[in-house]
Every structure is written in C-alpha cells, then in structure tokens.
mmCIF file of C-alpha atoms in Angstrom:
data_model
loop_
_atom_site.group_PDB
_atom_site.id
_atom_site.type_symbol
_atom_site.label_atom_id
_atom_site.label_comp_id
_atom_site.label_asym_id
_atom_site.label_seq_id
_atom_site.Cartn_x
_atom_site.Cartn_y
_atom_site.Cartn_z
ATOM 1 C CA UNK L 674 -23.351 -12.681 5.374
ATOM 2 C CA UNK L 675 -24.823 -9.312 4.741
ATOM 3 C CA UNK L 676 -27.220 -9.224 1.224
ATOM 4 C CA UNK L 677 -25.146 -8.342 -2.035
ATOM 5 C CA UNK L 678 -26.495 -4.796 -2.349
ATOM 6 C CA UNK L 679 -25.194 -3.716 0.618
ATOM 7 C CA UNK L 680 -22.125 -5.151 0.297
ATOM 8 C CA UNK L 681 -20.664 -2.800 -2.606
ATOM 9 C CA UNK L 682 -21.161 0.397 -0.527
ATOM 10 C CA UNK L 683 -19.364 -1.421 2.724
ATOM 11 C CA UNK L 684 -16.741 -2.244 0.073
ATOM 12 C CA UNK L 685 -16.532 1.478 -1.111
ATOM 13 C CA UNK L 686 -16.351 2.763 2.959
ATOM 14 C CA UNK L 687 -13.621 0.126 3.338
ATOM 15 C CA UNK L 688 -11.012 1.949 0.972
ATOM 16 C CA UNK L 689 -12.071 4.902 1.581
ATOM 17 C CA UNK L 690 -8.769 6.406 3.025
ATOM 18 C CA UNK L 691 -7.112 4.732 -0.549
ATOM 19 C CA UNK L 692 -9.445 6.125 -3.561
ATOM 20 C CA UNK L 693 -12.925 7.689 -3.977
ATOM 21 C CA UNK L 694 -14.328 4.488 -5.784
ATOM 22 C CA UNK L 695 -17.473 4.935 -7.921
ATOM 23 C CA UNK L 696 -19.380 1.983 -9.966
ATOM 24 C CA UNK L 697 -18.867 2.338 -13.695
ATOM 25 C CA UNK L 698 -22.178 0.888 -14.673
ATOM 26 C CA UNK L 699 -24.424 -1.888 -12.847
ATOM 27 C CA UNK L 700 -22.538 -2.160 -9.616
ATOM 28 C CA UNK L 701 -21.428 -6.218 -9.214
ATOM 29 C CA UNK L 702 -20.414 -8.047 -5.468
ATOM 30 C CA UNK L 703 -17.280 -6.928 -4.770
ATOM 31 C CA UNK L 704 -15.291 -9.648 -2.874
ATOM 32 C CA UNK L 705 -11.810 -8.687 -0.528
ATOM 33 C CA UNK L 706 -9.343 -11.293 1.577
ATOM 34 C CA UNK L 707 -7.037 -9.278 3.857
ATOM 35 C CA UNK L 708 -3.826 -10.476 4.972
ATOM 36 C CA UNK L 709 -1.823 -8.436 8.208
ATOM 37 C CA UNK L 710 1.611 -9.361 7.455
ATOM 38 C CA UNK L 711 3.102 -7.165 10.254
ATOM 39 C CA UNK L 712 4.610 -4.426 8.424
ATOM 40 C CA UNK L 713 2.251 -4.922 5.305
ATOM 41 C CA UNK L 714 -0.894 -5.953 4.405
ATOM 42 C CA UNK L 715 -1.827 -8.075 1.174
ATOM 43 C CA UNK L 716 -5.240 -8.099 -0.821
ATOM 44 C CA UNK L 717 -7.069 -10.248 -2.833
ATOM 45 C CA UNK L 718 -9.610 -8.599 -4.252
ATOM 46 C CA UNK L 719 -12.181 -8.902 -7.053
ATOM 47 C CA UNK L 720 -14.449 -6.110 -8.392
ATOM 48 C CA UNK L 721 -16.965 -4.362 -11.020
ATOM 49 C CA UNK L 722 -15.665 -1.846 -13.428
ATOM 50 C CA UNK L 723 -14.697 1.443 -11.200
ATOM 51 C CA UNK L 724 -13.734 5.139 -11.361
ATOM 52 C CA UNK L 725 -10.884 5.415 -9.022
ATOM 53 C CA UNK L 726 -10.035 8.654 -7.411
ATOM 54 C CA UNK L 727 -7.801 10.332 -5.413
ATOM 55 C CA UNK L 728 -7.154 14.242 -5.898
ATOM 56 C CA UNK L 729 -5.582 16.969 -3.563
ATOM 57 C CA UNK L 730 -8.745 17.276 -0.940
ATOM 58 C CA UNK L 731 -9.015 13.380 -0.752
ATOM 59 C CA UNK L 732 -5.457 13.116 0.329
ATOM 60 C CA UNK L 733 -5.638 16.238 2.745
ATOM 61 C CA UNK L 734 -8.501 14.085 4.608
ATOM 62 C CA UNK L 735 -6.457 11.315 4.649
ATOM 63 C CA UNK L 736 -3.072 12.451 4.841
ATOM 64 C CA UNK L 737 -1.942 9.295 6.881
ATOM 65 C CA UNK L 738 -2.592 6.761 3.870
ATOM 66 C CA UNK L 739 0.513 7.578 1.609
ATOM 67 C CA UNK L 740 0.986 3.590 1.275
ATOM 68 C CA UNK L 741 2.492 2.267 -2.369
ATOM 69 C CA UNK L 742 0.484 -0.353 -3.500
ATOM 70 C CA UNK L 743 1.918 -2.733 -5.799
ATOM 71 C CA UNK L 744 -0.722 -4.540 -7.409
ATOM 72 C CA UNK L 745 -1.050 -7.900 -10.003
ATOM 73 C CA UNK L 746 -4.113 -7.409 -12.127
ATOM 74 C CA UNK L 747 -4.872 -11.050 -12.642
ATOM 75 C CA UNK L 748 -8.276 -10.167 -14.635
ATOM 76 C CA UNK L 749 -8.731 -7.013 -16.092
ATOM 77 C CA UNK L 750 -7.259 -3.824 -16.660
ATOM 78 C CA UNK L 751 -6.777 -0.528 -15.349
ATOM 79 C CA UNK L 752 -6.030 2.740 -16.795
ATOM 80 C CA UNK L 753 -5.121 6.018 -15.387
ATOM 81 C CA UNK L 754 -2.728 8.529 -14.421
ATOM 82 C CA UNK L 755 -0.823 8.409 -10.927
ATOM 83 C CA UNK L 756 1.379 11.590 -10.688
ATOM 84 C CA UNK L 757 2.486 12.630 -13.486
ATOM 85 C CA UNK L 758 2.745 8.912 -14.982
ATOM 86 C CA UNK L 759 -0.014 7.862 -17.198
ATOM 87 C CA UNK L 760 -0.633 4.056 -17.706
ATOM 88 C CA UNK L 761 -2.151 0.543 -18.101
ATOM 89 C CA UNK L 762 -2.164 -2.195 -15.834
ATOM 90 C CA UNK L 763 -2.636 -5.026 -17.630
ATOM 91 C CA UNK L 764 -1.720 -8.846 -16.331
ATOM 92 C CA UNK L 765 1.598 -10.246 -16.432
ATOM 93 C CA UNK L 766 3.241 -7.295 -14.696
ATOM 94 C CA UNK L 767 3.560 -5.401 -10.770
ATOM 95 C CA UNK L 768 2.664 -1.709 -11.159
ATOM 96 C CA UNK L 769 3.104 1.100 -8.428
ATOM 97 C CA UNK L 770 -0.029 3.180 -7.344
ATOM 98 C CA UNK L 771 1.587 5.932 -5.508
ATOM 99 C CA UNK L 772 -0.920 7.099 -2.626
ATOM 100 C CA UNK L 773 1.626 10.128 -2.319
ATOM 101 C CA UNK L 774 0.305 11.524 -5.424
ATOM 102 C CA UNK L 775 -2.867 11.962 -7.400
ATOM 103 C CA UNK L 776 -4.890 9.611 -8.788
ATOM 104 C CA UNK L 777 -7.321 9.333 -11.236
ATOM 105 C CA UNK L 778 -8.271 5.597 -13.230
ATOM 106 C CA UNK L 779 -10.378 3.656 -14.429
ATOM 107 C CA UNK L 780 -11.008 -0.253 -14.020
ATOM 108 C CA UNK L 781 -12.958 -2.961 -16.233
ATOM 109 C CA UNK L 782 -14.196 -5.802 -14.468
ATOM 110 C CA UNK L 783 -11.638 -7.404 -12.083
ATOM 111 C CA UNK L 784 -9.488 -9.686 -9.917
ATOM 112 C CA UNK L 785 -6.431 -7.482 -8.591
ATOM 113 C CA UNK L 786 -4.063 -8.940 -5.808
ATOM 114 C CA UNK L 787 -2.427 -6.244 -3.971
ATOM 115 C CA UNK L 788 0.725 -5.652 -1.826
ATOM 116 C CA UNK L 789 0.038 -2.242 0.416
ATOM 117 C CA UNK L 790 3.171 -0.559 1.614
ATOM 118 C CA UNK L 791 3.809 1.994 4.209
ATOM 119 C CA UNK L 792 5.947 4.835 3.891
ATOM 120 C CA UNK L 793 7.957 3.843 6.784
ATOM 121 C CA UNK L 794 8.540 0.695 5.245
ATOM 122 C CA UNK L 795 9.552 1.753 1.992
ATOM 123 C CA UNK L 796 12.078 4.555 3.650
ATOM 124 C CA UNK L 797 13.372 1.916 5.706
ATOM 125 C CA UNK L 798 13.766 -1.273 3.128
ATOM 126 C CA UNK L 799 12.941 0.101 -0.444
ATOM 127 C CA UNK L 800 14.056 3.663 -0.438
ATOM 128 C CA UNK L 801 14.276 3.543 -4.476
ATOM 129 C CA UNK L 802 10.998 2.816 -4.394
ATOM 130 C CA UNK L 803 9.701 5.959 -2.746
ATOM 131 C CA UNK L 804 8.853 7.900 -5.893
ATOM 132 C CA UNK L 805 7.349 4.502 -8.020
ATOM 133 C CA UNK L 806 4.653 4.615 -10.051
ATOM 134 C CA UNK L 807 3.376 2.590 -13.028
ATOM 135 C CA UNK L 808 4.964 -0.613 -14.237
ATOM 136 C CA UNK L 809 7.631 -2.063 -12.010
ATOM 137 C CA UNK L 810 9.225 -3.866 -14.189
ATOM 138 C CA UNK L 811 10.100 -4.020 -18.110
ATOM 139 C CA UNK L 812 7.096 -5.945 -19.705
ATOM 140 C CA UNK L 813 7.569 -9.856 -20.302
ATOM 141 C CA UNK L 814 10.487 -9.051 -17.971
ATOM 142 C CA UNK L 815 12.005 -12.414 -16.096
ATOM 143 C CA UNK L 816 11.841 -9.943 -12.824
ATOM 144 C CA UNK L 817 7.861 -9.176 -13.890
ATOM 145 C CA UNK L 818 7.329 -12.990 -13.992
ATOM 146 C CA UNK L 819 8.979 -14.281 -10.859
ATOM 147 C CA UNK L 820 7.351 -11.261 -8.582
ATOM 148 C CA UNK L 821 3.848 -11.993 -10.628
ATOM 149 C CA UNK L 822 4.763 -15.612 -9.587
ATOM 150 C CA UNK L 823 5.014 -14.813 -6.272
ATOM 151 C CA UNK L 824 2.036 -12.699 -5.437
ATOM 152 C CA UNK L 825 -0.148 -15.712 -6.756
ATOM 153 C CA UNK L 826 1.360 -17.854 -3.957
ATOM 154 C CA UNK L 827 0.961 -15.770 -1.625
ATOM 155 C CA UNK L 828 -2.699 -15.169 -2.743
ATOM 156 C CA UNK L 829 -3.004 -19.160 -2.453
ATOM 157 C CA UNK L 830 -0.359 -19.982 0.742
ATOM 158 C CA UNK L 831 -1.393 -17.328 2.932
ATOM 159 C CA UNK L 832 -4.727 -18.477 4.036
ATOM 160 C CA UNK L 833 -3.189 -21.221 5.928
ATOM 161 C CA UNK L 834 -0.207 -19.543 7.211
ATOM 162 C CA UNK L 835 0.294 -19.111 10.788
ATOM 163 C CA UNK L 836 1.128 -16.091 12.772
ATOM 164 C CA UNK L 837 4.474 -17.518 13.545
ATOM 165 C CA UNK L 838 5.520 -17.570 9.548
ATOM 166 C CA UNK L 839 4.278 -13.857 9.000
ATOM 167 C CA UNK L 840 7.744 -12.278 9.642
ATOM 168 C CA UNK L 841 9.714 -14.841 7.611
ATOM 169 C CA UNK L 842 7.435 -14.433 4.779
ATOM 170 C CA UNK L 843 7.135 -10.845 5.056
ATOM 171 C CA UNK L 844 11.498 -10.922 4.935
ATOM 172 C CA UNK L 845 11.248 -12.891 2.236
ATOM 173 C CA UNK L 846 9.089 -11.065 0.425
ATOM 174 C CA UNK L 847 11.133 -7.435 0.892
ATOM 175 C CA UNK L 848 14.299 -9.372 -0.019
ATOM 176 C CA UNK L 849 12.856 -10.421 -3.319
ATOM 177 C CA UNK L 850 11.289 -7.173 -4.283
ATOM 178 C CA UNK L 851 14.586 -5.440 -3.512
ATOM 179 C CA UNK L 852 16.850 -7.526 -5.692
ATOM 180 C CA UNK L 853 14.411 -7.829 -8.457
ATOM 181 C CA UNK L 854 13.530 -4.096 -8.194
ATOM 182 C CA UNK L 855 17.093 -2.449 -7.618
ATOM 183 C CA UNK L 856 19.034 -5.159 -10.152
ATOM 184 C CA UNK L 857 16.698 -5.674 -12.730
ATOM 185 C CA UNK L 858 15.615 -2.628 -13.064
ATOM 186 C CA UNK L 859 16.813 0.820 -14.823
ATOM 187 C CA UNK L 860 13.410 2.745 -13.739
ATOM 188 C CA UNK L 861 14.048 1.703 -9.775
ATOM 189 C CA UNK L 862 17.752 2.993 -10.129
ATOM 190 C CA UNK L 863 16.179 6.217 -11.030
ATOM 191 C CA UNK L 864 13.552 6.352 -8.404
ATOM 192 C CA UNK L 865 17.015 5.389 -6.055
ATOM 193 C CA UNK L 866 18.507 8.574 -7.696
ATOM 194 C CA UNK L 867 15.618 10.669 -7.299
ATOM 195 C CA UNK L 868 15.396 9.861 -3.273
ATOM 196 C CA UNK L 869 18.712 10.954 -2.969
ATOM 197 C CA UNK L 870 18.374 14.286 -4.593
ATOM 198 C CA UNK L 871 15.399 14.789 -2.149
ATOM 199 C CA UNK L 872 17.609 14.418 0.282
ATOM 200 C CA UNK L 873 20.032 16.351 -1.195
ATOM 201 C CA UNK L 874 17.625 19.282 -1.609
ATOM 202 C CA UNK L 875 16.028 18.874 2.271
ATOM 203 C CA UNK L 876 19.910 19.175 3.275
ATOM 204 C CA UNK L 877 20.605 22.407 1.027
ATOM 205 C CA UNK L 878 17.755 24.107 2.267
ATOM 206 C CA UNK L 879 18.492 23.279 6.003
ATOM 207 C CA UNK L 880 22.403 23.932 6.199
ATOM 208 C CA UNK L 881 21.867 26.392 9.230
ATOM 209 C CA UNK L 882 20.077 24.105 11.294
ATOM 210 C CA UNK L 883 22.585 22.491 14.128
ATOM 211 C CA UNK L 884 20.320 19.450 14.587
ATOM 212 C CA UNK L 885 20.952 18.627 10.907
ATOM 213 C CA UNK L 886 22.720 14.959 10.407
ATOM 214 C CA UNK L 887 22.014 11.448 10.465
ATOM 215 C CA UNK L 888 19.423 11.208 13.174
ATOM 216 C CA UNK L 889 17.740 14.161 11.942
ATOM 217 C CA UNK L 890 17.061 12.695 8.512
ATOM 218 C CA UNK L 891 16.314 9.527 9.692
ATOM 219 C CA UNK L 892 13.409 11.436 11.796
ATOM 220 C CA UNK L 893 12.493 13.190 9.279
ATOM 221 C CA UNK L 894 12.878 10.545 6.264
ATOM 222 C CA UNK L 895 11.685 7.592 8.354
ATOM 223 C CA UNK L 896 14.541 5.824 7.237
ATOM 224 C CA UNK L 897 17.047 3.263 9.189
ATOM 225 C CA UNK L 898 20.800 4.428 9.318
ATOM 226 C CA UNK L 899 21.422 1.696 6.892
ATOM 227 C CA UNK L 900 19.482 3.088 4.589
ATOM 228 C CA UNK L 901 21.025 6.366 4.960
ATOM 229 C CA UNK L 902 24.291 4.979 4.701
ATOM 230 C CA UNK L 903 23.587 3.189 1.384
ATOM 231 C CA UNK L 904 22.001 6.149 -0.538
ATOM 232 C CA UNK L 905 25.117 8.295 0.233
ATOM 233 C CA UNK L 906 27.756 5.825 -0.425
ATOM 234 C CA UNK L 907 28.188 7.175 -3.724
ATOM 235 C CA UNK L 908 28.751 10.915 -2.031
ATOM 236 C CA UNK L 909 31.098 9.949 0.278
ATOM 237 C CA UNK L 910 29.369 9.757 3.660
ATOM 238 C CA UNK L 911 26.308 11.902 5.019
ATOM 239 C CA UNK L 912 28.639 13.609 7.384
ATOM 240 C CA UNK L 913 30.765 14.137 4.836
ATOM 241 C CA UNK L 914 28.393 15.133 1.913
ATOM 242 C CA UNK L 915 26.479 17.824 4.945
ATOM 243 C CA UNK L 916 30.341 19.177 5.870
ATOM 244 C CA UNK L 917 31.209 19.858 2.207
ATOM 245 C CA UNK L 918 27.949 21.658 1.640
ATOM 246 C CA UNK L 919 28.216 23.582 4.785
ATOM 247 C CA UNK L 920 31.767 24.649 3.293
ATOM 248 C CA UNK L 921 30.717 25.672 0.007
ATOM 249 C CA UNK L 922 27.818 27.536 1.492
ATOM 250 C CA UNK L 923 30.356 29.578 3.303
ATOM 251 C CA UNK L 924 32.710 30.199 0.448
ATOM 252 C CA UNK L 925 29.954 31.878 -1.524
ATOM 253 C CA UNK L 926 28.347 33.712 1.751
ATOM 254 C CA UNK L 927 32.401 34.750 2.192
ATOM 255 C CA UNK L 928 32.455 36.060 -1.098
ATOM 256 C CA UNK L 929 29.156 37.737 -1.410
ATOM 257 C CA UNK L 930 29.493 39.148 2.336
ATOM 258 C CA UNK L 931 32.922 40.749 2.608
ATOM 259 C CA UNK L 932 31.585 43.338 5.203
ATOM 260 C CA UNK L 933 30.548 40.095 7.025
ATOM 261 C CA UNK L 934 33.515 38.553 9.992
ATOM 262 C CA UNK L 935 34.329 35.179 8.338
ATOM 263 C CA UNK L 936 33.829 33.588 11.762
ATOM 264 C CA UNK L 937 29.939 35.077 12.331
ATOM 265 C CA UNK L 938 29.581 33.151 8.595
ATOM 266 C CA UNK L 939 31.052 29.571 9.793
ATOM 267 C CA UNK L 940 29.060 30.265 12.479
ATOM 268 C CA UNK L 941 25.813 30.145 10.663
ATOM 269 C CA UNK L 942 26.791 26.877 9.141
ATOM 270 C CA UNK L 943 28.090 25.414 12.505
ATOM 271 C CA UNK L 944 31.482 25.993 12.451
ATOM 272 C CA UNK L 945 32.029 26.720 15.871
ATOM 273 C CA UNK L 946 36.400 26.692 16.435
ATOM 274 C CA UNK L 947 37.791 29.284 13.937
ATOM 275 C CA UNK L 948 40.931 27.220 13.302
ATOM 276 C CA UNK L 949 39.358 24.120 12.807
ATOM 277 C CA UNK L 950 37.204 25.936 10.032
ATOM 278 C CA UNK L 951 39.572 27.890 8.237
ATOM 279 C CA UNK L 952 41.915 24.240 7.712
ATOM 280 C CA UNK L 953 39.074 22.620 6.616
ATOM 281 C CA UNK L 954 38.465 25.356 4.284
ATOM 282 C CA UNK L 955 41.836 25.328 3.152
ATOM 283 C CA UNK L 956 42.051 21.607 2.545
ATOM 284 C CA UNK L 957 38.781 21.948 0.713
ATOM 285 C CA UNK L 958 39.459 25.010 -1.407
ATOM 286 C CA UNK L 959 43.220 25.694 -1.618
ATOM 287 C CA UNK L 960 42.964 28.947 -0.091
ATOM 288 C CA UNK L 961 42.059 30.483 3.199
ATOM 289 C CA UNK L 962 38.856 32.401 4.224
ATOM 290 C CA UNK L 963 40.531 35.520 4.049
ATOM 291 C CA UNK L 964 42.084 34.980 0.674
ATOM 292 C CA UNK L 965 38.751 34.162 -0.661
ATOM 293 C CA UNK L 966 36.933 37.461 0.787
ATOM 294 C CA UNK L 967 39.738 39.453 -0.533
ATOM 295 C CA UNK L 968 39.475 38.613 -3.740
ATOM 296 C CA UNK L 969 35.775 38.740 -3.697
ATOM 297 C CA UNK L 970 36.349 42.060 -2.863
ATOM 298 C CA UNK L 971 38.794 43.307 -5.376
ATOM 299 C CA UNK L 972 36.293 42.043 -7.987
ATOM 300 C CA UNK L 973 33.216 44.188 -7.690
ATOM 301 C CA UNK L 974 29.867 42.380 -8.466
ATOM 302 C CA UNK L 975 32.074 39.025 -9.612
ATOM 303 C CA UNK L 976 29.991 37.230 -6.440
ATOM 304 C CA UNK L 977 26.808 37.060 -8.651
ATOM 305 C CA UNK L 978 28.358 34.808 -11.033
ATOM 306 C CA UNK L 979 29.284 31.723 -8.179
ATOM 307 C CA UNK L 980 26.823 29.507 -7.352
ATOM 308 C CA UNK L 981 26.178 26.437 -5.199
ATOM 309 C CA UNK L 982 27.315 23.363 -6.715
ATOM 310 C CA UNK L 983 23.904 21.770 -7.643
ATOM 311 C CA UNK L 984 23.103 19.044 -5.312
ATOM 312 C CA UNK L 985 23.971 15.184 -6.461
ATOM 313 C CA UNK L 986 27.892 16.092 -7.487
ATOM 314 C CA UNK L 987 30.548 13.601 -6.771
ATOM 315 C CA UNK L 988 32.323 14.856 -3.389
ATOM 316 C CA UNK L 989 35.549 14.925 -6.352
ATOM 317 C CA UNK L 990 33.373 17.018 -8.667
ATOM 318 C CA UNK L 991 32.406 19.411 -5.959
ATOM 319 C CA UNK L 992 35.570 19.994 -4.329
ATOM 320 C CA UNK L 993 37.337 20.640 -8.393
ATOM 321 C CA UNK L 994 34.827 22.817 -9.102
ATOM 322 C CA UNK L 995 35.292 24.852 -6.206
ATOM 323 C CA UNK L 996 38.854 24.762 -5.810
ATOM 324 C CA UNK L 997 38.817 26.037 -9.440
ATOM 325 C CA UNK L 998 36.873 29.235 -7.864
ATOM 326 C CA UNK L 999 39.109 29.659 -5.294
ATOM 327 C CA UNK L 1000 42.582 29.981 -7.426
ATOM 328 C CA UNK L 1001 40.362 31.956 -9.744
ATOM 329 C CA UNK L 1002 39.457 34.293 -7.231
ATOM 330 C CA UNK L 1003 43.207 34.446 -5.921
ATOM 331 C CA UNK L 1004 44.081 35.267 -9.268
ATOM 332 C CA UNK L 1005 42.111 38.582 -9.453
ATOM 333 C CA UNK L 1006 39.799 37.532 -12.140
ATOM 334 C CA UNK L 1007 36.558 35.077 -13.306
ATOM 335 C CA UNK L 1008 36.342 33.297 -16.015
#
C-alpha cells in the first residue's frame, strides 16, 4: 500500500540481518510472500538486479542469522562466492547460501523462492547439511527436479494452507530434503563427513573437560541425541569414540611424561579408579601403563615421534595403530 519508491528501501531493511543488498542499476519494486512454517520460514520473492553482501563485520552485527537458505531461482541468475565455494545459481537446481560464511554475489533481474533454515534445525534434522554451499544437487539431477518440483508447490499451496497443516508439511518437507540430499547425493555425504570431523576436532581439543559427552555436545552442537547417535555410528559410539581418545591421549602423555604418576595422567582425562584404567588400557593397547612409561623411558627422545591418531579413524584403525606402538615400545625400539 505504501508508493513503489519506498518500497525497495523497506525491502532492503527487511533482510538486513541476511545480506547488505544494493541496487545494480535503476532500482525495480521488489515484491516478498512470507511463509512461518514453525521451524522454517519460506519466501517467494521477486527482485531487480542486486549486489549481495555479507562479509566478517556484517555477520558480527548479526551473529544470530547463521540460517542456510536453500533457494530455487525460478527467473534469473545469481553469481557469487559463499565461503570458499564460487558459483551460479541458475534455474532447474536448489543451491545452499551459507549465512555461516561470507558472502559476496551478484543477481540479474529475478524471481527466487527460498527455504530459510536455522542452525538448530539443520543440527537437529540435516546435520550433513551444516557446511552446504552452492548447488545441492548434481545438475539435471532427478533429486534437483523433484525438490525444484516441490518448492513450486509450496510457492502455490501454501497460501491457502492452514495453521493446522504447517507441521505436517514442514515433516514432509525435512523428510524429502533428507533422503534426496543424503542418498542422492556424493557432495551431502561429504558435508556429513565434514560435521563429524568437527566434532571430532571439538572432542580432541576438550578431552580434559569432565562435562564432555553426549549432553555436552548436544548443548553445544544443538543437535538431538539421534543425531549424535547417527554421525558416530560409523566410530563405534560417542562414549566409545570420547573413551578411546581419552586413552590414547594418555598413552602418549604416559610416554612423553615418565616423571609424571600414571594415575595424576588418567586423572586429567577422567580416569578416576586406577584399576579400572589400567584394564582398559590394557585391553586397548596390549600392555599396561607401566610397561608403556618404561619403555618410553629406555628410549630417550623416541616420545617425539608418537602422535595422536588423527581424528575420523575407524575405532579398529585406532586401536591397531596403537597397539602397534605399544609392542613397539615393549620391544625397546621405534620403527
């Protein structure tokens, strides 16, 4: 109801907390439906050719907008670089804008319809899509098609949906994006892979803390157990992946600390019965504490050459490799 010339600058103010959007040229009427789907909201938007922005100050300011969009260019194009991913969106695919990262594109003329994702969301149903950017999909995919297909219905159903339907088609929706995405899809296996070493890395760096474990990292991940659960299937359990860190932090602080009691080191790690530690240690490695610090001993300046196991081993790859150590080490030498 307001004239068109003010309603480009209202438009601007209105995604503020997304991009910095600038005119490219004679600015046109910009035109937005907004949908509330719950635990989403979905767009249909057209626009004038734009500079989108979004660099390191703009997301300080609005640190609380770190949404994934996933948007359908239905007119027009849009090229730019979003992290460290430089690309096109073009019609007839779903690309990721990552609000987590950098972002700086620009649009022709056009009519974009837009899915906007929270983080909590995405940690919670789509954890391999945490780290997406670009196209979703493999052009002219079937998977590209069928979510294209349904973004345009819900561009044309939603307007007379009511409230009561929201949740069903909001399920519905997730559900579809997570087959397509996680099945049809070698990039999204990747980003899945990529979540789980962040994990992996967060857990590695906070070994010492006692509150480390499930609820921990669901706090700090925003993630359901579920979730949790289904990233470290592969590793063989959370518990079980933080334990066998925990241990093979210890063997090398064992090692590399021989003036050290063993039982100050599994207390650092939170090892708090001496027995208990030293037969899990033994089950793990094939040797006891003290076998390990004497032979770490005996071999002057040998400690510099064991490492952690890098994060994202198979529980079977960790516990070789460091059982390999250990019978090295009760050997006398290194190889």
């Amino acid at each position: 109801m307001v004239p068109d010339e003010v309603l480009a600058p209202l438009w601007r103010e209105s995604i503020t907390p997304y991009f910095d959007a600038q005119p490219i040229g004679e600015a046109g009427t910009p035109a937005i439906h907004q949908y509330h789907l719950g635990r989403a909201l979905f767009a249909d938007t057209t626009f004038s050719a734009q500079h989108f922005r979004r660099d390191p100050g703009w997301m300080a300011r609005n640190d609380d907008a770190d949404h994934l969009m996933l948007q359908l260019y239905v007119r027009g194009t849009n090229c730019g670089i979003n992290g460290n991913k430089t690309f096109l969106e073009k019609p007839g695919n779903i690309y990721a804008v990552n609000l987590a990262f950098d972002t700086d594109a620009k649009s022709t003329e056009a009519e974009v319809q837009t899915l906007i994702l929270p983080r909590d969301l995405l940690m919670e149903d789509l954890a391999h899509l945490v780290d997406a950017s670009g196209a979703l999909f493999p052009d002219e995919s079937a998977s590209a098609l069928i979510f294209s297909d349904h973004m345009l219905s819900l561009r044309r159903h939603l307007r007379v949906a009511q409230a009561v339907e929201i949740p069903m088609i909001m399920q519905a929706t997730i559900g579809l994006l997570d087959s397509l995405s996680t099945h049809g899809d070698v990039e999204s296996t990747a980003a899945r892979s990529a979540t789980l070493r962040t994990l992996c890395r967060y857990i590695d760096d906070n070994l010492r803390d006692p509150t480390l474990g499930v609820d921990g990292l669901c706090r700090q991940f925003r993630c359901s157990r579920a979730t949790l659960y289904r990233l470290f299937s592969p590793l063989g359990g959370v518990r079980e992946h933080i334990q066998r860190r925990r241990l093979i932090a210890c063997f090398k602080a064992i090692v590399s600390q021989g003036q050290r009691r063993i039982y100050d080191i599994a207390l650092d790690f939170g090892f708090v019965s001496p027995s208990h530690f030293s037969t899990l240690f033994r089950a793990h490695f094939g040797i006891t504490p003290r076998e390990a610090r004497d032979a770490g001993l005996q071999r002057a300046g040998m400690s510099t050459r064991i490492e952690l196991v890098t994060a994202g081993h198979s529980p079977a790859e960790d516990i070789e490799l460091m059982w390999h150590w250990g019978k090295t080490l009760a050997r006398g030498g290194m190889e």
